[in-house]
Short mmCIF file of C-alpha atoms in Angstrom, two decimals:
data_model
loop_
_atom_site.label_atom_id
_atom_site.label_comp_id
_atom_site.label_asym_id
_atom_site.label_seq_id
_atom_site.Cartn_x
_atom_site.Cartn_y
_atom_site.Cartn_z
CA MET M 24 46.09 -99.75 17.37
CA PRO M 25 42.47 -99.58 18.05
CA ARG M 26 40.93 -96.13 18.45
CA THR M 27 39.84 -95.29 21.88
CA SER M 28 36.15 -94.57 21.94
CA ILE M 29 35.36 -91.10 23.16
CA PRO M 30 32.28 -91.05 25.31
CA THR M 31 29.67 -88.42 24.42
CA THR M 32 27.40 -86.51 26.60
CA PRO M 33 23.73 -86.92 25.85
CA VAL M 34 22.17 -83.73 24.40
CA THR M 35 19.04 -82.49 26.16
CA PRO M 36 16.66 -80.93 23.62
CA ALA M 37 16.58 -77.16 23.97
CA ALA M 38 13.50 -75.40 25.20
CA PRO M 39 11.56 -73.49 22.53
CA VAL M 40 12.81 -69.94 22.14
CA THR M 41 10.27 -67.24 22.63
CA PRO M 42 10.71 -64.48 20.06
CA ALA M 43 11.78 -61.20 21.63
CA ALA M 44 9.68 -58.15 21.26
CA PRO M 45 10.73 -55.98 18.34
CA VAL M 46 13.15 -53.19 19.24
CA THR M 47 12.04 -49.67 18.27
CA PRO M 48 14.98 -47.90 16.66
CA ALA M 49 16.01 -44.93 18.73
CA ALA M 50 15.12 -41.57 17.26
CA PRO M 51 18.07 -39.81 15.65
CA VAL M 52 19.59 -37.34 18.04
CA THR M 53 19.27 -33.81 16.73
CA PRO M 54 22.42 -31.80 17.62
CA ALA M 55 21.62 -29.06 20.00
CA ALA M 56 21.96 -25.55 18.64
CA PRO M 57 25.33 -24.00 19.64
CA ALA M 58 25.02 -21.98 22.80
CA LEU M 59 25.32 -18.22 22.63
CA GLY M 60 28.36 -16.73 24.28
CA GLY M 61 32.15 -16.93 23.86
CA SER M 62 32.80 -16.07 20.22
CA ARG M 63 29.26 -16.83 19.05
CA TRP M 64 26.75 -14.00 18.96
CA ASN M 65 24.13 -15.85 16.83
CA THR M 66 22.89 -19.35 15.92
CA PHE M 67 22.10 -18.84 12.25
CA PRO M 68 22.54 -22.04 10.20
CA ALA M 69 25.49 -22.40 7.81
CA ALA M 70 22.97 -22.57 4.88
CA GLY M 71 21.45 -19.28 5.92
CA THR M 72 17.96 -18.41 7.01
CA THR M 73 15.28 -15.83 6.17
CA LEU M 74 14.25 -13.13 8.63
CA THR M 75 12.33 -9.97 8.61
CA ALA M 76 14.01 -6.74 9.74
CA ARG M 77 12.50 -6.98 13.15
CA GLU M 78 13.53 -10.70 13.58
CA PHE M 79 17.10 -9.88 12.54
CA PHE M 80 17.28 -6.95 14.84
CA THR M 81 16.24 -9.15 17.72
CA ALA M 82 18.82 -11.69 16.73
CA THR M 83 21.57 -9.01 17.22
CA GLU M 84 20.57 -8.39 20.81
CA PRO M 85 23.24 -10.74 22.24
CA LEU M 86 25.82 -8.21 21.02
CA LEU M 87 24.05 -5.53 22.94
CA GLN M 88 23.96 -7.84 25.98
CA GLY M 89 27.70 -8.38 25.76
CA ILE M 90 28.26 -4.71 25.74
CA ILE M 91 26.02 -4.14 28.79
CA ASP M 92 27.81 -6.97 30.62
CA ASP M 93 31.41 -6.05 29.80
CA ASN M 94 30.95 -2.42 30.30
CA ALA M 95 28.58 -2.61 33.35
CA LEU M 96 26.25 -0.24 31.62
CA THR M 97 23.39 1.36 33.52
CA SER M 98 20.28 3.36 32.56
CA ALA M 99 22.36 6.51 32.75
CA ASP M 100 24.30 5.36 29.66
CA ILE M 101 21.33 4.71 27.45
CA GLU M 102 21.17 8.36 26.27
CA VAL M 103 24.76 8.26 25.02
CA LEU M 104 24.25 5.18 22.97
CA GLU M 105 20.82 6.38 21.63
CA ASP M 106 22.50 9.61 20.45
CA GLN M 107 25.25 7.50 18.78
CA ILE M 108 22.84 5.20 16.77
CA ARG M 109 20.71 8.23 15.69
CA ALA M 110 23.79 10.11 14.48
CA THR M 111 25.05 7.00 12.57
CA LEU M 112 21.74 6.39 10.85
CA ALA M 113 20.88 10.00 10.18
CA LEU M 114 21.88 11.92 7.06
CA GLY M 115 24.00 15.06 7.23
CA THR M 116 25.73 14.33 10.62
CA ARG M 117 29.40 14.07 11.33
CA GLU M 118 28.85 10.33 12.20
CA THR M 119 26.60 9.46 9.30
CA SER M 120 27.15 6.14 7.62
CA LEU M 121 25.48 7.40 4.41
CA PRO M 122 27.06 10.70 3.25
CA LEU M 123 24.20 11.50 0.86
CA PHE M 124 23.56 15.22 0.62
CA LEU M 125 20.11 16.08 -0.85
CA GLY M 126 18.89 19.33 -2.25
CA PRO M 127 16.11 20.59 -4.54
CA ASP M 128 18.04 19.71 -7.62
CA SER M 129 19.01 16.16 -6.49
CA ALA M 130 17.94 13.23 -8.75
CA SER M 131 14.54 11.81 -7.92
CA ALA M 132 16.01 8.39 -7.09
CA ALA M 133 18.48 9.93 -4.60
CA ARG M 134 15.60 11.88 -3.01
CA GLU M 135 13.45 8.71 -2.63
CA LEU M 136 16.31 6.58 -1.28
CA GLY M 137 17.40 9.35 1.13
CA ALA M 138 13.92 9.75 2.49
CA GLN M 139 13.70 6.01 2.85
CA ALA M 140 17.10 5.99 4.76
CA GLU M 141 15.80 8.59 7.17
CA ARG M 142 12.47 6.85 7.89
CA THR M 143 14.08 3.44 8.32
CA GLY M 144 16.93 4.78 10.35
CA GLN M 145 14.63 6.55 12.77
CA GLU M 146 12.69 3.37 13.37
CA LEU M 147 15.82 1.22 13.85
CA ALA M 148 17.18 3.83 16.33
CA SER M 149 13.87 3.60 18.33
CA TRP M 150 14.12 -0.21 18.40
CA SER M 151 17.78 0.06 19.66
CA THR M 152 16.77 2.32 22.60
CA GLU M 153 13.93 0.01 23.52
CA ALA M 154 16.14 -3.01 23.40
CA LEU M 155 18.87 -1.42 25.56
CA LYS M 156 16.33 -0.50 28.25
CA ARG M 157 14.83 -3.93 28.27
CA LEU M 158 18.15 -5.87 28.37
CA LEU M 159 19.23 -3.97 31.48
CA THR M 160 16.45 -5.80 33.42
CA ASP M 161 15.74 -8.81 31.20
CA PRO M 162 19.09 -9.98 29.93
CA VAL M 163 19.74 -12.45 27.05
CA PRO M 164 21.30 -15.60 28.51
CA LEU M 165 24.83 -16.32 27.31
CA PRO M 166 25.33 -20.02 28.38
CA ALA M 167 28.76 -20.29 26.76
CA GLY M 168 30.16 -17.45 28.83
CA PRO M 169 30.83 -13.69 28.31
CA LEU M 170 30.72 -12.64 24.69
CA VAL M 171 33.98 -11.85 23.01
CA VAL M 172 34.01 -11.39 19.20
CA ARG M 173 36.46 -10.11 16.71
CA SER M 174 34.95 -7.47 14.51
CA HIS M 175 36.93 -5.93 11.72
CA CYS M 176 36.59 -2.13 11.83
CA TYR M 177 34.35 -0.55 9.11
CA GLY M 178 35.20 3.09 10.04
CA HIS M 179 31.98 4.15 11.67
CA LEU M 180 32.62 7.37 13.63
CA LEU M 181 31.62 7.59 17.28
CA THR M 182 30.29 10.71 19.01
CA PRO M 183 32.72 11.99 21.68
CA PRO M 184 30.53 10.79 24.54
CA ALA M 185 30.18 7.33 23.01
CA ALA M 186 33.90 7.01 22.35
CA ASP M 187 34.54 7.96 26.02
CA LEU M 188 32.00 5.36 27.20
CA LEU M 189 33.08 2.49 24.89
CA ARG M 190 36.82 3.06 24.79
CA GLY M 191 37.59 5.19 27.77
CA ARG M 192 36.00 5.13 31.19
CA ARG M 193 34.78 1.53 31.44
CA GLY M 194 35.25 0.37 27.89
CA GLY M 195 38.07 -1.36 26.17
CA PRO M 196 38.73 -3.77 23.19
CA VAL M 197 36.10 -6.22 24.10
CA THR M 198 33.33 -3.68 24.45
CA MET M 199 34.45 -1.72 21.38
CA GLN M 200 34.53 -4.72 19.05
CA LEU M 201 31.14 -5.92 20.29
CA TYR M 202 29.59 -2.45 19.65
CA ASN M 203 31.42 -2.22 16.31
CA GLU M 204 29.91 -5.52 15.13
CA TRP M 205 26.43 -4.53 16.34
CA LEU M 206 26.54 -1.05 14.89
CA HIS M 207 27.77 -2.36 11.49
CA GLN M 208 25.04 -5.00 11.35
CA ILE M 209 22.44 -2.35 11.94
CA VAL M 210 23.89 -0.10 9.27
CA LEU M 211 23.82 -3.08 6.91
CA LEU M 212 20.24 -3.70 7.82
CA ARG M 213 19.29 -0.10 7.15
CA ASP M 214 20.97 -0.16 3.74
CA ALA M 215 19.47 -3.57 2.84
CA LEU M 216 15.97 -2.12 3.34
CA LEU M 217 16.48 1.00 1.26
CA PRO M 218 14.90 -0.30 -1.94
CA PHE M 219 11.67 -1.37 -0.34
CA THR M 220 8.50 0.63 0.56
CA ASN M 221 7.30 -2.05 2.89
CA TRP M 222 10.74 -2.77 4.39
CA GLN M 223 9.38 -4.43 7.55
CA ASP M 224 7.80 -7.27 5.51
CA VAL M 225 10.91 -8.06 3.32
CA PRO M 226 12.39 -11.57 3.88
CA LEU M 227 16.09 -10.98 4.29
CA LEU M 228 18.67 -13.70 3.61
CA ILE M 229 20.81 -14.02 6.89
CA THR M 230 24.00 -16.14 7.14
CA PRO M 231 26.26 -16.87 10.10
CA THR M 232 27.98 -13.52 9.48
CA GLY M 233 24.61 -11.77 9.71
CA LEU M 234 24.27 -9.36 6.79
CA ARG M 235 27.99 -9.07 6.02
CA HIS M 236 27.38 -11.25 2.89
CA THR M 237 25.66 -8.17 1.33
CA GLU M 238 28.80 -5.99 1.58
CA PRO M 239 30.16 -6.28 -1.99
CA ALA M 240 26.66 -5.63 -3.46
CA ARG M 241 26.08 -2.80 -0.98
CA ASP M 242 29.37 -1.14 -1.87
CA ALA M 243 28.47 -1.16 -5.59
CA PHE M 244 24.94 0.08 -4.85
CA LEU M 245 26.07 2.94 -2.53
CA THR M 246 28.97 3.92 -4.86
CA GLU M 247 26.55 4.44 -7.79
CA LEU M 248 24.05 6.26 -5.56
CA LEU M 249 26.72 8.65 -4.30
CA VAL M 250 28.60 9.36 -7.56
CA ARG M 251 26.03 9.34 -10.34
CA GLN M 252 22.31 9.17 -11.03
CA ILE M 253 21.61 5.61 -9.89
CA ARG M 254 20.00 3.33 -12.45
CA HIS M 255 16.81 1.50 -11.59
CA THR M 256 18.44 -1.78 -12.59
CA SER M 257 21.15 -1.22 -9.92
CA ILE M 258 18.46 -0.71 -7.25
CA VAL M 259 16.86 -4.00 -8.33
CA ALA M 260 20.15 -5.86 -8.36
CA PHE M 261 20.95 -4.78 -4.81
CA ALA M 262 17.45 -5.75 -3.67
CA ARG M 263 17.78 -9.16 -5.19
CA THR M 264 21.00 -9.79 -3.35
CA VAL M 265 19.52 -8.81 -0.09
CA VAL M 266 16.59 -11.28 -0.58
CA THR M 267 18.31 -14.20 -2.36
CA GLY M 268 21.98 -13.70 -1.97
CA THR M 269 22.45 -14.16 -5.74
CA SER M 270 22.80 -11.83 -8.68
CA GLY M 271 20.87 -12.11 -11.93
CA PRO M 272 20.13 -10.36 -15.25
CA ALA M 273 19.43 -6.65 -15.19
CA GLY M 274 15.72 -5.82 -14.96
CA TYR M 275 12.95 -3.79 -13.38
CA GLY M 276 11.98 -6.36 -10.75
CA PHE M 277 12.45 -9.96 -9.72
CA ALA M 278 10.63 -13.01 -8.36
CA ALA M 279 12.08 -15.21 -5.66
CA SER M 280 10.80 -18.06 -3.60
CA GLY M 281 7.71 -16.80 -1.88
CA GLY M 282 7.06 -13.50 -3.63
CA THR M 283 7.99 -10.80 -6.04
CA ALA M 284 9.71 -7.39 -5.74
CA LEU M 285 8.33 -5.00 -8.33
CA PRO M 286 7.93 -1.15 -8.50
CA ALA M 287 5.60 0.27 -5.87
CA VAL M 288 3.36 1.93 -8.51
CA LEU M 289 1.69 -1.36 -9.27
CA ASP M 290 -0.53 -0.86 -6.27
CA GLN M 291 -0.42 2.96 -5.80
CA PRO M 292 -1.72 5.90 -7.84
CA PRO M 293 0.88 6.82 -10.58
CA LEU M 294 0.52 10.49 -9.61
CA THR M 295 1.94 9.94 -6.08
CA ALA M 296 3.72 6.58 -6.17
CA PRO M 297 7.43 6.39 -5.80
CA ARG M 298 9.16 6.17 -9.16
CA HIS M 299 12.19 4.04 -8.02
CA LEU M 300 11.29 2.05 -4.96
CA LEU M 301 10.07 -1.59 -4.91
CA THR M 302 7.33 -3.27 -2.92
CA TRP M 303 7.77 -6.85 -1.79
CA ARG M 304 4.55 -8.78 -2.46
CA PRO M 305 4.30 -12.22 -0.80
CA ASP M 306 3.05 -14.97 -3.10
CA PRO M 307 3.43 -18.57 -1.91
CA SER M 308 2.94 -19.83 -5.50
CA VAL M 309 6.22 -18.24 -6.59
CA GLY M 310 9.00 -20.83 -6.53
CA GLU M 311 11.19 -20.10 -9.42
CA ALA M 312 13.62 -17.15 -9.32
CA ALA M 313 13.35 -14.83 -12.30
CA THR M 314 14.13 -11.27 -13.42
CA TYR M 315 11.45 -9.10 -15.04
CA ILE M 316 12.79 -7.40 -18.08
CA ALA M 317 11.37 -4.98 -20.70
CA GLU M 318 10.40 -6.32 -24.13
CA VAL M 319 12.29 -3.48 -25.78
CA GLN M 320 15.59 -2.45 -24.08
CA ASP M 321 16.13 0.71 -26.12
CA TYR M 322 12.87 2.69 -26.22
CA TYR M 323 14.55 5.35 -28.37
CA ALA M 324 14.72 2.85 -31.20
CA ALA M 325 11.13 1.70 -30.92
CA PRO M 326 8.72 2.48 -33.68
CA ARG M 327 6.54 5.60 -33.08
CA THR M 328 3.06 6.70 -34.05
CA PRO M 329 2.41 10.44 -34.36
CA VAL M 330 -0.51 11.50 -32.15
CA GLU M 331 -1.99 13.22 -35.22
CA ASP M 332 -2.44 9.82 -36.84
CA LEU M 333 -4.55 8.41 -34.12
CA PRO M 334 -8.16 7.68 -35.04
CA PRO M 335 -10.75 10.11 -33.61
CA ALA M 336 -12.34 9.24 -30.26
CA THR M 337 -15.38 7.05 -30.45
CA THR M 338 -18.31 6.86 -28.03
CA ALA M 339 -17.74 3.57 -26.26
CA SER M 340 -20.26 1.95 -23.99
CA GLY M 341 -17.97 0.13 -21.61
CA PRO M 342 -15.22 1.32 -19.25
CA LEU M 343 -11.56 0.39 -19.62
CA ALA M 344 -10.52 -2.66 -17.61
CA ALA M 345 -6.88 -3.62 -16.99
CA ARG M 346 -5.08 -6.61 -15.63
CA LEU M 347 -1.43 -7.78 -15.44
CA VAL M 348 -0.38 -10.84 -17.47
CA THR M 349 2.99 -12.43 -17.04
CA ALA M 350 4.89 -14.55 -19.55
CA PRO M 351 6.63 -17.90 -18.77
CA VAL M 352 10.20 -17.75 -17.40
CA VAL M 353 12.84 -18.20 -20.11
CA ASP M 354 16.54 -18.42 -19.10
CA GLY M 355 15.90 -16.82 -15.78
CA THR M 356 13.94 -13.84 -17.18
CA ARG M 357 10.31 -13.07 -17.90
CA THR M 358 8.23 -10.19 -19.37
CA ALA M 359 4.81 -8.95 -18.35
CA ARG M 360 2.09 -6.91 -20.04
CA ILE M 361 -0.77 -4.74 -19.01
CA GLU M 362 -3.86 -6.01 -20.84
CA VAL M 363 -6.51 -3.28 -21.36
CA THR M 364 -9.92 -4.22 -22.62
CA ARG M 365 -13.06 -2.42 -23.73
CA ASP M 366 -16.13 -3.95 -25.36
CA GLY M 367 -14.26 -7.10 -26.30
CA THR M 368 -11.23 -5.23 -27.83
CA THR M 369 -7.91 -5.70 -26.13
CA ALA M 370 -4.68 -3.61 -26.17
CA HIS M 371 -1.42 -4.84 -24.71
CA VAL M 372 1.30 -2.64 -23.25
CA ASP M 373 4.67 -3.90 -22.02
CA LEU M 374 4.93 -3.45 -18.27
CA GLY M 375 8.61 -2.66 -18.48
CA GLN M 376 7.96 0.28 -20.83
CA ALA M 377 5.04 1.43 -18.60
CA LEU M 378 7.29 1.51 -15.60
CA ARG M 379 9.92 3.31 -17.55
CA GLY M 380 7.37 5.82 -18.57
CA HIS M 381 6.41 6.30 -14.96
CA ARG M 382 9.99 6.88 -13.85
CA PHE M 383 10.51 9.43 -16.58
CA THR M 384 7.18 11.26 -16.21
CA GLN M 385 7.06 14.73 -14.58
CA ARG M 386 4.46 15.50 -11.98
CA GLU M 387 3.10 18.78 -13.36
CA SER M 388 3.16 21.78 -11.00
CA PRO M 389 0.34 24.30 -10.69
CA ASP M 390 2.40 26.72 -12.72
CA ALA M 391 2.46 24.53 -15.84
CA GLY M 392 0.59 25.73 -18.90
CA ASP M 393 -2.38 23.84 -20.43
CA ALA M 394 -1.83 21.81 -23.61
CA PRO M 395 -4.02 23.14 -26.36
CA GLY M 396 -4.39 19.79 -28.28
CA THR M 397 -6.29 16.68 -27.17
CA ALA M 398 -6.10 12.96 -28.03
CA ASP M 399 -8.12 9.94 -27.06
CA ALA M 400 -6.56 7.65 -24.41
CA TRP M 401 -8.13 4.46 -25.85
CA SER M 402 -6.97 5.28 -29.38
CA ALA M 403 -3.49 5.89 -28.01
CA LEU M 404 -3.50 2.50 -26.18
CA ARG M 405 -4.25 0.62 -29.38
CA ALA M 406 -1.60 2.39 -31.48
CA PRO M 407 1.51 0.55 -32.60
CA GLY M 408 4.86 1.58 -31.06
CA LEU M 409 5.13 4.69 -28.86
CA VAL M 410 2.86 7.65 -29.44
CA TRP M 411 4.39 11.10 -29.74
CA THR M 412 4.06 14.46 -31.39
CA GLN M 413 6.21 17.35 -32.62
CA ASP M 414 3.32 19.50 -33.51
CA GLY M 415 2.40 21.05 -30.26
CA ASP M 416 1.31 19.99 -26.71
CA VAL M 417 -1.44 17.43 -26.32
CA THR M 418 -3.58 16.37 -23.39
CA LEU M 419 -4.97 12.82 -22.97
CA ASP M 420 -7.86 12.58 -20.45
CA ALA M 421 -7.54 9.56 -18.17
CA THR M 422 -9.71 10.89 -15.27
CA GLY M 423 -12.03 8.15 -13.93
CA GLN M 424 -9.72 5.40 -15.16
CA ASP M 425 -8.14 2.64 -13.10
CA ASP M 426 -4.51 3.23 -11.94
CA LEU M 427 -3.38 0.28 -14.04
CA VAL M 428 -5.01 1.88 -17.14
CA VAL M 429 -3.08 5.13 -16.35
CA LEU M 430 0.09 3.09 -16.05
CA ALA M 431 -0.54 1.38 -19.37
CA LEU M 432 -1.01 4.78 -21.04
CA LEU M 433 2.37 5.84 -19.62
CA GLY M 434 3.81 2.81 -21.34
CA ARG M 435 2.27 3.67 -24.69
CA LEU M 436 3.46 7.32 -24.90
CA TYR M 437 6.96 8.34 -25.77
CA PRO M 438 8.54 8.97 -22.28
CA GLU M 439 10.35 12.29 -23.14
CA ASN M 440 8.47 15.45 -22.21
CA LEU M 441 5.67 13.44 -20.59
CA THR M 442 3.68 14.79 -17.62
CA LEU M 443 0.93 13.70 -15.26
CA ARG M 444 -1.54 16.48 -14.34
CA PRO M 445 -4.22 16.19 -11.61
CA ALA M 446 -7.76 17.06 -12.71
CA GLY M 447 -9.12 20.36 -11.43
CA HIS M 448 -6.05 22.20 -12.67
CA SER M 449 -7.05 25.85 -13.43
CA ALA M 450 -6.68 26.62 -17.13
CA ASP M 451 -7.21 30.30 -16.51
CA ARG M 452 -4.57 30.61 -13.88
CA SER M 453 -1.96 28.48 -15.83
CA ALA M 454 -2.53 30.25 -19.14
CA ALA M 455 -0.50 33.19 -17.98
CA ARG M 456 2.28 31.00 -16.50
CA PRO M 457 5.21 29.50 -18.47
CA ALA M 458 4.53 26.08 -19.91
CA THR M 459 6.73 23.02 -19.34
CA ARG M 460 9.45 22.31 -21.88
CA THR M 461 8.26 22.21 -25.47
CA THR M 462 10.17 21.68 -28.68
CA THR M 463 11.53 24.76 -30.39
CA ASP M 464 13.63 23.45 -33.33
CA GLY M 465 11.26 20.64 -34.49
CA THR M 466 13.59 17.89 -33.45
CA GLY M 467 12.35 17.10 -29.97
CA PRO M 468 8.97 15.83 -28.74
CA SER M 469 6.21 18.19 -27.74
CA ARG M 470 4.71 17.71 -24.40
CA LEU M 471 2.12 14.92 -23.76
CA ALA M 472 0.08 15.52 -20.59
CA ILE M 473 -2.02 12.84 -19.06
CA LEU M 474 -4.88 14.20 -17.05
CA VAL M 475 -5.63 11.97 -14.00
CA ALA M 476 -7.70 12.01 -10.78
CA PRO M 477 -6.16 14.31 -8.16
CA ALA M 478 -4.43 12.78 -5.22
CA PRO M 479 -6.61 12.37 -2.12
CA ALA M 480 -6.09 14.87 0.67
CA PRO M 481 -3.69 13.64 3.37
#
């Protein structure tokens, strides 16, 4: 059977297609930051962020706003909360969060940290009062609704008026937990700043839980402070956790991204500088974390040079010049030396031993006796090992020298029975007074006294 032919429709040629304009890809949508309110009192990123003390304090203000809103606080209530925060941050009060009792016989580290706690606590308390007054008239917006957070109790005691205000008259569980969280964050802030002289400049690691990530390190730090003479390495370890959130080898300081934390004496006179506190020094060139360690861990086993074996002083034409030289980082640690130069000759002193000497050195009182012997500071700096003597007290004159030269000298002398004496000390007056400790049985070191420029009048 023949196939039926299927008629076809003629195809009209298509008109030329004009290319469409290129489509610009839409910019990726950045998720909006979660709104404050509800159970969220902060917007810190999950990976953490870096804030100064003032910036973190400001970031805790939503908690204060929640307290004001839930408890209908007025200006008449400010005094009650001001007294509470001052009592919490002070030493020696019933409500203190740091039961550190200081006396004339307290260890020098405890005295320095205690004084730091009082200074920092007073400033934080002032910030708190200012914030409460401001938030009454200029509130923090809480777009997600009234703030309600769960805060595990840390046992901070309240003054009776504060307990009545927060838990009694108008308060309740919501107000109490908001205040508990805020108060604990401020206590953590105060404690995180204890190791640092320039605490307002320190970059603190902040996570979505605020500073609660520091609690394990803080507990270890405060336990050692309260039950024994705290080690310098423990102060450094806590400071490192506060800045980086990580631990590291034991040492006398550390470097972290953006700066270093080293003892304060590196830019202060050794006669008056704190022995145990650190100073944060910003340095954008620092990118690798490292711990500064001493070259010799046990100074007692280091070789010694008797001061009697030092060469006699020579008349040198040039002054002593000093600078700090750091070694490369090896396995997360590094060493540093003080390089002292005169007339083309250089002496090197380990910075770790110099800082150890500064911590151990006594600041001589006006009642101390004068040392009868003398030795040359430049000869001591060039000696091998640690210089010491058992044959009577000796004075080394470092007046007129740079502070870093004095620090280097502290690192070259055996650190037991070592003193710093300000120039201008009256030999006639002190001759009739008891001297500082000297050896009596021939086994211990005699006193080495470094004569330095007097501290400037306050």
